Structures are given as C-alpha cells and as structure tokens.
Amino acid sequence: MLVLETVLRIRREHAAGKAIKAIMRDLHLSRKVVRKAIRSPEADMGYRREVQPLPKLGPFQARLNALLDEDEARPRREKLRITRIHDLLLREGFDGSYDAVRRYAARWRQARRRDVMNAPAFITLLFRPGEAYQFDWSHEDVEIAGKPMRVKVAHVRLCASRVIYVRAYPRETQEMLFDAHARAFAFFGGVPTRGIYDNMKTAVTSVFTGKERVFNRRFLVMASHYMVEPTACSPAAGWEKGQVENQVQTARGRFFQPRLRFASIEELNGWLEAECRRWADMHKHPEQKELTVAQAWAAERSVLQPVVAPFDGFYESEHAVSGTCLINFDRNRYSVTAKVVRRAVQVRAYADRIVVRCDGEVVADHPRFFGRDRTIYDPWHYLPVLVTKPGALRNGAPF
C-alpha cells in the first residue's frame, strides 16, 4: 500500500499537468496504482476487504449461525458466552481459534443490530448526596443446606455514592420488602429523601398515565415512617433506575457465580453484607475518580436522614385457632396459647418470624418456616391443658 506522501505527490503532479505515463516512470509504479491514487477521494488508499475468507470456520459456518440464532432467542440470564459456543464447535470437530469465532459472532451481531439512527438515546442522570436510592429485585440460584434453591434478592443502591446493599429472601412478599429497607438503611447509616422503584405489586396498586400512581397503603406508611418520597418508573423503562439495574448484573457475576453454598440463608446474608463492604472498598467512584465508593459513601452518610427506629414491617391477616391450639398460616401450622382456642387471632408475618395477637396481647411468637406441611409447637402453650389432661404428657405431639 502506498504511503500518504506518495499518494499526495501523484495527485499534485497530475493536477499540474504531468502525464500518467511520466508519473509511472518516475515513481516506478503501475498504471493501475497511479490511476487509483488520482481517483481516490481525500487520498484514501486503504484496503477494504469485500469478502472475508473463512479457511477453518467455513465448513462450520452454518452450525455457528444456528448456535447464534438459538442464543439470540434465549433469556438474558441463559445466554451462552462465546467461549462456550467455541467449546461446542470444538466438540464437533472444529480446530480453529477462539478469536475466529469471537470475530465472526461480533460481525453476526453487528449485521442484526438495528439501524443506528433508530437506536434509543439516553441522558446521564446526576444525583446530589443524600437525594435518592434505587430498589429492585432479582432471582438467583444458590445452594442452602445442600439443596438447590432460588432466592429472591433485594438490591438497594445510593445514587450519589453508588454504594450497594444486597440481601436474599425466600419470598418476594411485602414483609420481605419492608425488612430489606430496614436493613439497607441501617447498613447505609441513614435514609435518602427519595426512593426510585419499578411498578412492583408490593408497592404500586394502580398505574395511570405518566407518573401518576396509586401506592399500596402499607408501603406508603413505611415511606412516611422513613420520610421518603416514593417515585415509580415508567412501565418498561428500566433506564430510569439504571444504577440498580446494572447492580443486578454486577452482583450476579461477582457474588452469585459460581453458585454459592451456605448452611442457611442467614449465613448467606452475612457473607453478602461483608462482600458489599469489600466491593465499596475496592472500587473507584465512576465520577469522582480520586475516591473509592467507600470514601464517597462516608461523605454522603453525613447528609442522610437519621433512622430513628426501624419500621415495624409486617403483613397482617386474621386466622381461627383450632381445638388443638393451632393456626394455619402459609401452608404450615403454628401453636398458640391454649386460652385463645376456638377464637379469631391476628397473625403478623415478618420476614423471619410470625407474631400472633389476640385483643392486643401476644399469644405466640415463632421463627418463620418457609417449607410446607410442618407443625411448629411451643410446649408451654399447652401447659394449661395438662391440668385437665395430664395423660397427654406421655404421647402428646408438642412434648
């Protein structure tokens, strides 16, 4: 390929009236090269390959296209890495390099990308310290006590300092939502003035035009307790809480892969909290490059609203007590004190326990069980019954 100085000399001499044959003789170039230099706009003599040769990938091109088509249709969390696709081709006899597959996949995806003029544009969002946090859920696969389990993970992120908080739960119910907020605010050391959410049913009852929403009553009580203004995103507009959306992907790759194995969810959550602190210490703030996330967090903590007391986050329902001093709740049975047998009681379900009340008095308090068809007894609940039925002590189920 000609250097730029030679191309410019050819164009100048031809413009001055020098014949092509003379230029060929003086510069020892072919007529084809000289004509190309004269006709090239802006002295552009770069080589452009029109057909990409595929010496090793060619026989496997159809198979690779099929793999890429299948992968394109998969959900995001199930998509294959290019290293995995390369490995699948190797198993079928392909002996080419990973880079050849990677470059082909990049061209394949580029060809299917939408026209650049129609691509969505975004605006960078900036937040003042203490102004807002973002909240979202994700589903992750872990192993608890030797058994595979899909946990619901609450993600909370301070928008200014970018510090993250991650906690796993067995369910995605409202009492879990309340508990996640209480623990996140305790972790952050305070509360911002605004919370940004999607339109999850545990927070939003009705979605109207624009930003108008009807929030769940208990959710509004929690927001009022912490002095937080809740803001709901537009439907299918994840970029409005892009920080926590990105956090979901980051946490999945850094915390939950490969699959975590713990004896209990409590042990898992202790490890996750420690990892959140470690992540803040290790990573630079994306905008304030001279600070780590932990240093930016320390500066933001001073302007957060103080947490006077955690919100009493429970979900309440009414149940009848059976003749055996049991209530049915969430597919399990829990004992209550014998004096409320055959009466209606109120069950307050928290993230990790249930409290049973009758006429304002607590008549049972149990750790919460998330399996099914299990009976949880407290033998002291049956002590008054033993006065009239002492024989039950020998074979009574609570004992």
PDB file of C-alpha atoms in Angstrom, residues 167 169-180 182-183 218 226 266 310-317 329-330 334 346-357 362 364-370:
ATOM      1  CA  ARG A 167     -29.867  -9.337  50.756  1.00  0.00           C
ATOM      2  CA  TYR A 169     -35.007 -13.826  50.951  1.00  0.00           C
ATOM      3  CA  PRO A 170     -37.110 -16.943  50.380  1.00  0.00           C
ATOM      4  CA  ARG A 171     -40.001 -14.839  49.019  1.00  0.00           C
ATOM      5  CA  GLU A 172     -40.665 -11.508  47.345  1.00  0.00           C
ATOM      6  CA  THR A 173     -43.573 -10.520  49.585  1.00  0.00           C
ATOM      7  CA  GLN A 174     -44.305  -7.194  51.243  1.00  0.00           C
ATOM      8  CA  GLU A 175     -42.856  -8.107  54.642  1.00  0.00           C
ATOM      9  CA  MET A 176     -39.595  -9.019  52.860  1.00  0.00           C
ATOM     10  CA  LEU A 177     -39.692  -5.620  51.133  1.00  0.00           C
ATOM     11  CA  PHE A 178     -40.060  -3.869  54.489  1.00  0.00           C
ATOM     12  CA  ASP A 179     -37.251  -5.887  56.051  1.00  0.00           C
ATOM     13  CA  ALA A 180     -34.931  -5.146  53.115  1.00  0.00           C
ATOM     14  CA  ALA A 182     -34.881  -1.525  57.324  1.00  0.00           C
ATOM     15  CA  ARG A 183     -31.645  -3.479  56.911  1.00  0.00           C
ATOM     16  CA  ARG A 218     -48.777  -0.177  53.919  1.00  0.00           C
ATOM     17  CA  TYR A 226     -38.668   6.943  56.933  1.00  0.00           C
ATOM     18  CA  GLU A 266     -28.757 -16.126  57.457  1.00  0.00           C
ATOM     19  CA  PRO A 310     -36.789   0.588  62.109  1.00  0.00           C
ATOM     20  CA  PHE A 311     -40.252   0.329  60.596  1.00  0.00           C
ATOM     21  CA  ASP A 312     -42.459  -2.378  62.093  1.00  0.00           C
ATOM     22  CA  GLY A 313     -42.787  -4.125  58.744  1.00  0.00           C
ATOM     23  CA  PHE A 314     -45.343  -6.903  58.951  1.00  0.00           C
ATOM     24  CA  TYR A 315     -48.177  -8.290  56.870  1.00  0.00           C
ATOM     25  CA  GLU A 316     -51.293  -8.909  58.993  1.00  0.00           C
ATOM     26  CA  SER A 317     -54.071 -11.440  58.421  1.00  0.00           C
ATOM     27  CA  PHE A 329     -50.558 -19.916  58.087  1.00  0.00           C
ATOM     28  CA  ASP A 330     -48.607 -20.067  54.825  1.00  0.00           C
ATOM     29  CA  TYR A 334     -48.152 -22.882  64.472  1.00  0.00           C
ATOM     30  CA  GLN A 346     -54.354 -11.692  64.114  1.00  0.00           C
ATOM     31  CA  VAL A 347     -51.134 -13.027  62.603  1.00  0.00           C
ATOM     32  CA  ARG A 348     -48.361 -10.531  61.910  1.00  0.00           C
ATOM     33  CA  ALA A 349     -45.905 -12.056  59.446  1.00  0.00           C
ATOM     34  CA  TYR A 350     -42.373 -10.637  59.444  1.00  0.00           C
ATOM     35  CA  ALA A 351     -39.501 -11.672  57.207  1.00  0.00           C
ATOM     36  CA  ASP A 352     -38.103 -14.092  59.800  1.00  0.00           C
ATOM     37  CA  ARG A 353     -40.855 -14.669  62.379  1.00  0.00           C
ATOM     38  CA  ILE A 354     -44.594 -14.626  62.966  1.00  0.00           C
ATOM     39  CA  VAL A 355     -46.313 -12.954  65.915  1.00  0.00           C
ATOM     40  CA  VAL A 356     -49.875 -13.955  66.857  1.00  0.00           C
ATOM     41  CA  ARG A 357     -52.032 -11.447  68.757  1.00  0.00           C
ATOM     42  CA  VAL A 362     -49.197 -11.500  72.047  1.00  0.00           C
ATOM     43  CA  ALA A 364     -47.488 -16.729  70.187  1.00  0.00           C
ATOM     44  CA  ASP A 365     -44.115 -15.775  68.700  1.00  0.00           C
ATOM     45  CA  HIS A 366     -42.393 -18.290  66.399  1.00  0.00           C
ATOM     46  CA  PRO A 367     -39.458 -18.289  63.973  1.00  0.00           C
ATOM     47  CA  ARG A 368     -40.960 -18.374  60.489  1.00  0.00           C
ATOM     48  CA  PHE A 369     -40.747 -21.598  58.463  1.00  0.00           C
ATOM     49  CA  PHE A 370     -40.855 -21.391  54.668  1.00  0.00           C
TER      50      PHE A 370
END
